[in-house]
mmCIF file of C-alpha atoms in Angstrom:
data_model
loop_
_atom_site.group_PDB
_atom_site.id
_atom_site.type_symbol
_atom_site.label_atom_id
_atom_site.label_comp_id
_atom_site.label_asym_id
_atom_site.label_seq_id
_atom_site.Cartn_x
_atom_site.Cartn_y
_atom_site.Cartn_z
ATOM 1 C CA GLY V 131 23.542 177.563 6.050
ATOM 2 C CA VAL V 132 22.417 175.951 9.243
ATOM 3 C CA SER V 133 24.816 174.191 11.559
ATOM 4 C CA ASN V 134 25.574 173.529 15.178
ATOM 5 C CA THR V 135 28.823 172.917 17.025
ATOM 6 C CA PHE V 136 29.003 169.340 15.758
ATOM 7 C CA TYR V 137 28.213 170.269 12.130
ATOM 8 C CA GLY V 138 25.075 168.181 12.135
ATOM 9 C CA THR V 139 21.533 169.506 12.127
ATOM 10 C CA LYS V 140 18.192 167.796 11.675
ATOM 11 C CA MET V 141 15.585 169.898 9.906
ATOM 12 C CA LEU V 142 11.947 168.925 9.534
ATOM 13 C CA LEU V 143 9.990 170.758 6.859
ATOM 14 C CA ASN V 144 6.201 170.525 6.916
ATOM 15 C CA ALA V 145 6.513 167.472 9.153
ATOM 16 C CA ASP V 146 3.600 166.032 11.128
ATOM 17 C CA VAL V 147 4.924 166.693 14.657
ATOM 18 C CA PRO V 148 2.302 166.375 17.453
ATOM 19 C CA TYR V 149 3.446 169.251 19.690
ATOM 20 C CA ILE V 150 3.678 171.608 16.697
ATOM 21 C CA ASN V 151 0.189 170.572 15.581
ATOM 22 C CA ASP V 152 -1.081 171.286 19.136
ATOM 23 C CA TYR V 153 0.540 174.726 19.030
ATOM 24 C CA LYS V 154 -1.083 175.512 15.675
ATOM 25 C CA LEU V 155 -4.518 174.476 17.049
ATOM 26 C CA LYS V 156 -4.096 176.759 20.075
ATOM 27 C CA MET V 157 -3.179 179.637 17.774
ATOM 28 C CA GLU V 158 -6.336 179.270 15.648
ATOM 29 C CA GLY V 159 -8.873 181.983 16.417
ATOM 30 C CA THR V 160 -6.283 184.343 17.887
ATOM 31 C CA GLU V 161 -5.204 187.525 16.201
ATOM 32 C CA ARG V 162 -1.706 186.204 15.759
ATOM 33 C CA GLU V 163 -0.791 185.127 12.260
ATOM 34 C CA LEU V 164 1.233 182.007 11.616
ATOM 35 C CA THR V 165 3.768 182.811 8.973
ATOM 36 C CA GLN V 166 5.036 180.569 6.229
ATOM 37 C CA SER V 167 7.977 182.842 5.376
ATOM 38 C CA VAL V 168 11.578 181.939 5.972
ATOM 39 C CA SER V 169 13.920 184.341 7.702
ATOM 40 C CA GLN V 170 17.267 184.866 6.087
ATOM 41 C CA LEU V 171 20.154 184.816 8.509
ATOM 42 C CA THR V 172 23.281 186.670 7.609
ATOM 43 C CA GLY V 173 26.761 185.802 8.730
ATOM 44 C CA PRO V 174 30.292 186.677 7.843
ATOM 45 C CA THR V 175 31.000 186.880 4.141
ATOM 46 C CA ILE V 176 33.113 183.989 2.939
ATOM 47 C CA LEU V 177 35.653 185.140 0.387
ATOM 48 C CA SER V 178 37.487 182.986 -2.084
ATOM 49 C CA LEU V 179 41.234 182.758 -1.574
ATOM 50 C CA GLU V 180 41.803 184.966 -4.607
ATOM 51 C CA ALA V 181 39.381 187.645 -3.383
ATOM 52 C CA GLU V 182 40.866 187.541 0.108
ATOM 53 C CA LEU V 183 44.407 188.008 -1.222
ATOM 54 C CA LEU V 184 43.334 190.858 -3.491
ATOM 55 C CA GLN V 185 41.546 192.640 -0.629
ATOM 56 C CA THR V 186 44.516 192.342 1.745
ATOM 57 C CA PRO V 187 46.824 195.391 1.693
ATOM 58 C CA ARG V 188 49.896 195.018 -0.516
ATOM 59 C CA MET V 189 53.306 195.180 1.173
ATOM 60 C CA THR V 190 56.938 194.867 0.175
ATOM 61 C CA ILE V 191 59.698 193.014 1.995
ATOM 62 C CA LEU V 192 61.002 196.389 3.168
ATOM 63 C CA ASP V 193 57.544 197.193 4.601
ATOM 64 C CA LEU V 194 57.611 193.889 6.502
ATOM 65 C CA ASN V 195 61.117 194.449 7.854
ATOM 66 C CA GLU V 196 60.330 198.016 8.962
ATOM 67 C CA SER V 197 56.915 197.220 10.437
ATOM 68 C CA SER V 198 56.624 198.390 14.035
ATOM 69 C CA GLU V 199 53.074 197.208 14.670
ATOM 70 C CA ARG V 200 50.907 194.173 14.053
ATOM 71 C CA CYS V 201 49.541 193.954 10.519
ATOM 72 C CA VAL V 202 48.561 191.615 7.694
ATOM 73 C CA GLY V 203 49.574 192.081 4.084
ATOM 74 C CA THR V 204 50.319 190.327 0.823
ATOM 75 C CA VAL V 205 53.819 190.269 -0.598
ATOM 76 C CA LEU V 206 54.597 189.433 -4.226
ATOM 77 C CA VAL V 207 58.075 187.890 -4.425
ATOM 78 C CA ARG V 208 60.348 185.786 -6.572
ATOM 79 C CA THR V 209 61.713 182.679 -4.897
ATOM 80 C CA CYS V 210 65.501 182.402 -5.133
ATOM 81 C CA ASP V 211 66.798 179.450 -3.185
ATOM 82 C CA ILE V 212 66.092 176.933 -0.464
ATOM 83 C CA GLU V 213 68.036 177.501 2.763
ATOM 84 C CA THR V 214 69.214 174.111 3.920
ATOM 85 C CA ALA V 215 71.239 175.117 7.010
ATOM 86 C CA PHE V 216 68.377 174.004 9.274
ATOM 87 C CA GLY V 217 67.156 171.153 7.078
ATOM 88 C CA TRP V 218 63.938 170.945 5.066
ATOM 89 C CA TYR V 219 61.789 168.938 7.492
ATOM 90 C CA TYR V 220 61.460 168.264 11.195
ATOM 91 C CA GLN V 221 60.257 165.396 13.363
ATOM 92 C CA SER V 222 56.917 166.348 14.870
ATOM 93 C CA CYS V 223 54.703 165.001 17.596
ATOM 94 C CA THR V 224 51.886 162.914 16.127
ATOM 95 C CA THR V 225 49.456 164.444 18.636
ATOM 96 C CA CYS V 226 50.180 168.204 18.505
ATOM 97 C CA SER V 227 52.627 168.619 15.542
ATOM 98 C CA SER V 228 55.249 170.355 17.723
ATOM 99 C CA LYS V 229 58.915 169.570 17.221
ATOM 100 C CA VAL V 230 60.072 166.597 19.274
ATOM 101 C CA THR V 231 63.421 165.892 20.941
ATOM 102 C CA ILE V 232 65.215 162.696 21.880
ATOM 103 C CA ARG V 233 65.612 162.142 25.646
ATOM 104 C CA ASN V 234 67.196 159.019 27.063
ATOM 105 C CA GLY V 235 66.519 157.226 23.790
ATOM 106 C CA SER V 236 62.819 158.182 23.737
ATOM 107 C CA ILE V 237 60.961 160.681 21.557
ATOM 108 C CA TYR V 238 59.667 163.475 23.771
ATOM 109 C CA CYS V 239 57.271 166.366 23.087
ATOM 110 C CA ASP V 240 58.605 169.374 25.033
ATOM 111 C CA LYS V 241 56.182 172.075 23.898
ATOM 112 C CA VAL V 242 52.556 170.983 24.277
ATOM 113 C CA CYS V 243 52.176 167.377 25.375
ATOM 114 C CA LYS V 244 55.208 167.366 27.723
ATOM 115 C CA GLN V 245 55.484 163.583 27.585
ATOM 116 C CA PRO V 246 56.916 160.770 25.456
ATOM 117 C CA ARG V 247 55.240 160.525 22.039
ATOM 118 C CA THR V 248 55.696 159.081 18.581
ATOM 119 C CA SER V 249 56.796 161.297 15.707
ATOM 120 C CA VAL V 250 56.302 161.825 12.003
ATOM 121 C CA PRO V 251 58.373 163.980 9.613
ATOM 122 C CA ARG V 252 56.748 167.231 8.411
ATOM 123 C CA TYR V 253 57.882 169.881 5.955
ATOM 124 C CA LYS V 254 59.605 173.030 7.180
ATOM 125 C CA VAL V 255 61.141 174.584 4.068
ATOM 126 C CA ASN V 256 63.021 177.881 4.449
ATOM 127 C CA LEU V 257 62.621 179.682 1.145
ATOM 128 C CA GLN V 258 64.746 182.726 0.274
ATOM 129 C CA VAL V 259 62.677 185.333 -1.550
ATOM 130 C CA ILE V 260 63.253 188.779 -3.087
ATOM 131 C CA ASP V 261 61.262 191.692 -4.413
ATOM 132 C CA ASN V 262 62.351 195.117 -5.638
ATOM 133 C CA SER V 263 62.812 196.347 -2.040
ATOM 134 C CA GLY V 264 64.916 193.574 -0.479
ATOM 135 C CA SER V 265 65.177 189.928 0.474
ATOM 136 C CA THR V 266 64.094 187.712 3.345
ATOM 137 C CA THR V 267 63.303 184.105 4.207
ATOM 138 C CA PHE V 268 59.770 182.707 4.397
ATOM 139 C CA THR V 269 59.142 179.360 6.074
ATOM 140 C CA LEU V 270 56.669 177.035 4.378
ATOM 141 C CA PHE V 271 55.165 174.326 6.540
ATOM 142 C CA ASP V 272 53.722 170.893 5.901
ATOM 143 C CA ARG V 273 50.211 171.641 4.612
ATOM 144 C CA VAL V 274 51.353 174.232 2.063
ATOM 145 C CA VAL V 275 54.326 172.256 0.719
ATOM 146 C CA THR V 276 52.308 169.032 0.543
ATOM 147 C CA GLN V 277 49.640 170.853 -1.510
ATOM 148 C CA MET V 278 52.247 172.381 -3.821
ATOM 149 C CA LEU V 279 54.247 169.193 -4.427
ATOM 150 C CA GLY V 280 51.472 166.642 -4.083
ATOM 151 C CA ARG V 281 53.835 164.435 -2.070
ATOM 152 C CA SER V 282 54.479 163.915 1.628
ATOM 153 C CA VAL V 283 57.824 164.146 3.392
ATOM 154 C CA GLN V 284 57.763 160.372 3.874
ATOM 155 C CA ASP V 285 57.435 159.881 0.088
ATOM 156 C CA LEU V 286 60.396 162.152 -0.621
ATOM 157 C CA LEU V 287 62.584 160.621 2.083
ATOM 158 C CA ALA V 288 61.916 157.115 0.749
ATOM 159 C CA ALA V 289 62.828 158.106 -2.814
ATOM 160 C CA MET V 290 65.688 160.483 -1.978
ATOM 161 C CA ASN V 291 69.293 159.876 -2.986
ATOM 162 C CA GLN V 292 71.234 159.871 0.299
ATOM 163 C CA ASP V 293 74.018 162.009 -1.244
ATOM 164 C CA LEU V 294 71.688 165.004 -1.596
ATOM 165 C CA VAL V 295 71.075 167.698 1.035
ATOM 166 C CA TYR V 296 67.397 167.867 0.081
ATOM 167 C CA PRO V 297 65.200 166.145 -2.525
ATOM 168 C CA THR V 298 65.299 167.634 -6.018
ATOM 169 C CA GLU V 299 61.466 167.881 -6.018
ATOM 170 C CA LEU V 300 61.813 170.922 -3.730
ATOM 171 C CA ASP V 301 63.560 172.767 -6.580
ATOM 172 C CA THR V 302 60.119 173.228 -8.160
ATOM 173 C CA LEU V 303 59.570 175.924 -5.492
ATOM 174 C CA VAL V 304 62.586 177.946 -6.743
ATOM 175 C CA ASP V 305 62.534 180.703 -9.374
ATOM 176 C CA LYS V 306 58.781 181.251 -9.157
ATOM 177 C CA ARG V 307 56.674 184.343 -8.588
ATOM 178 C CA MET V 308 54.543 183.777 -5.502
ATOM 179 C CA LEU V 309 52.047 185.838 -3.568
ATOM 180 C CA PHE V 310 52.217 185.329 0.191
ATOM 181 C CA LYS V 311 49.796 186.504 2.829
ATOM 182 C CA VAL V 312 51.962 187.474 5.783
ATOM 183 C CA GLU V 313 50.990 188.370 9.332
ATOM 184 C CA VAL V 314 53.315 190.512 11.432
ATOM 185 C CA ASN V 315 52.531 189.713 15.038
ATOM 186 C CA ASP V 316 54.185 190.272 18.407
ATOM 187 C CA ALA V 317 56.632 187.402 17.835
ATOM 188 C CA ASN V 318 57.784 188.962 14.534
ATOM 189 C CA LEU V 319 58.165 192.489 15.891
#
């Protein structure tokens, strides 16, 4: 593939371009050979999601909990329940997606923008999971949950019975076998 930083490239093949024609004329009669071959550039191999997950080292929940250094692994778990103590969504800044707070009646972005902003609800589902070595909680964010459910937080809030702690559509995430790619980084250690 050919691209630049703006993902737009103009390629001319066998075009009649004056300065290229001049160059070719100057090269005639020299010992240099003009080549018609195409060089093949190589770059990083792009793996499918399935191939990437299969090539990532397998871990258990116990391995994750006992990890003392940064690592990446896949964990095969069964989902048990949705933890609702901290809710299932949050109000996020429309500019940077960070959690917003209310200050003096205004929505304020404390983390990145550090100024008043507007907000939109986004998924933050805490999912309890188990495997044969233990249990833990994984947090699923907006992009993943939206892909899995095919519905946005706004859709679920509009249709939700106000007596419920969370919408029943989230129950489709429970009692499933799921493979997660997990990164243990400095914040997790």
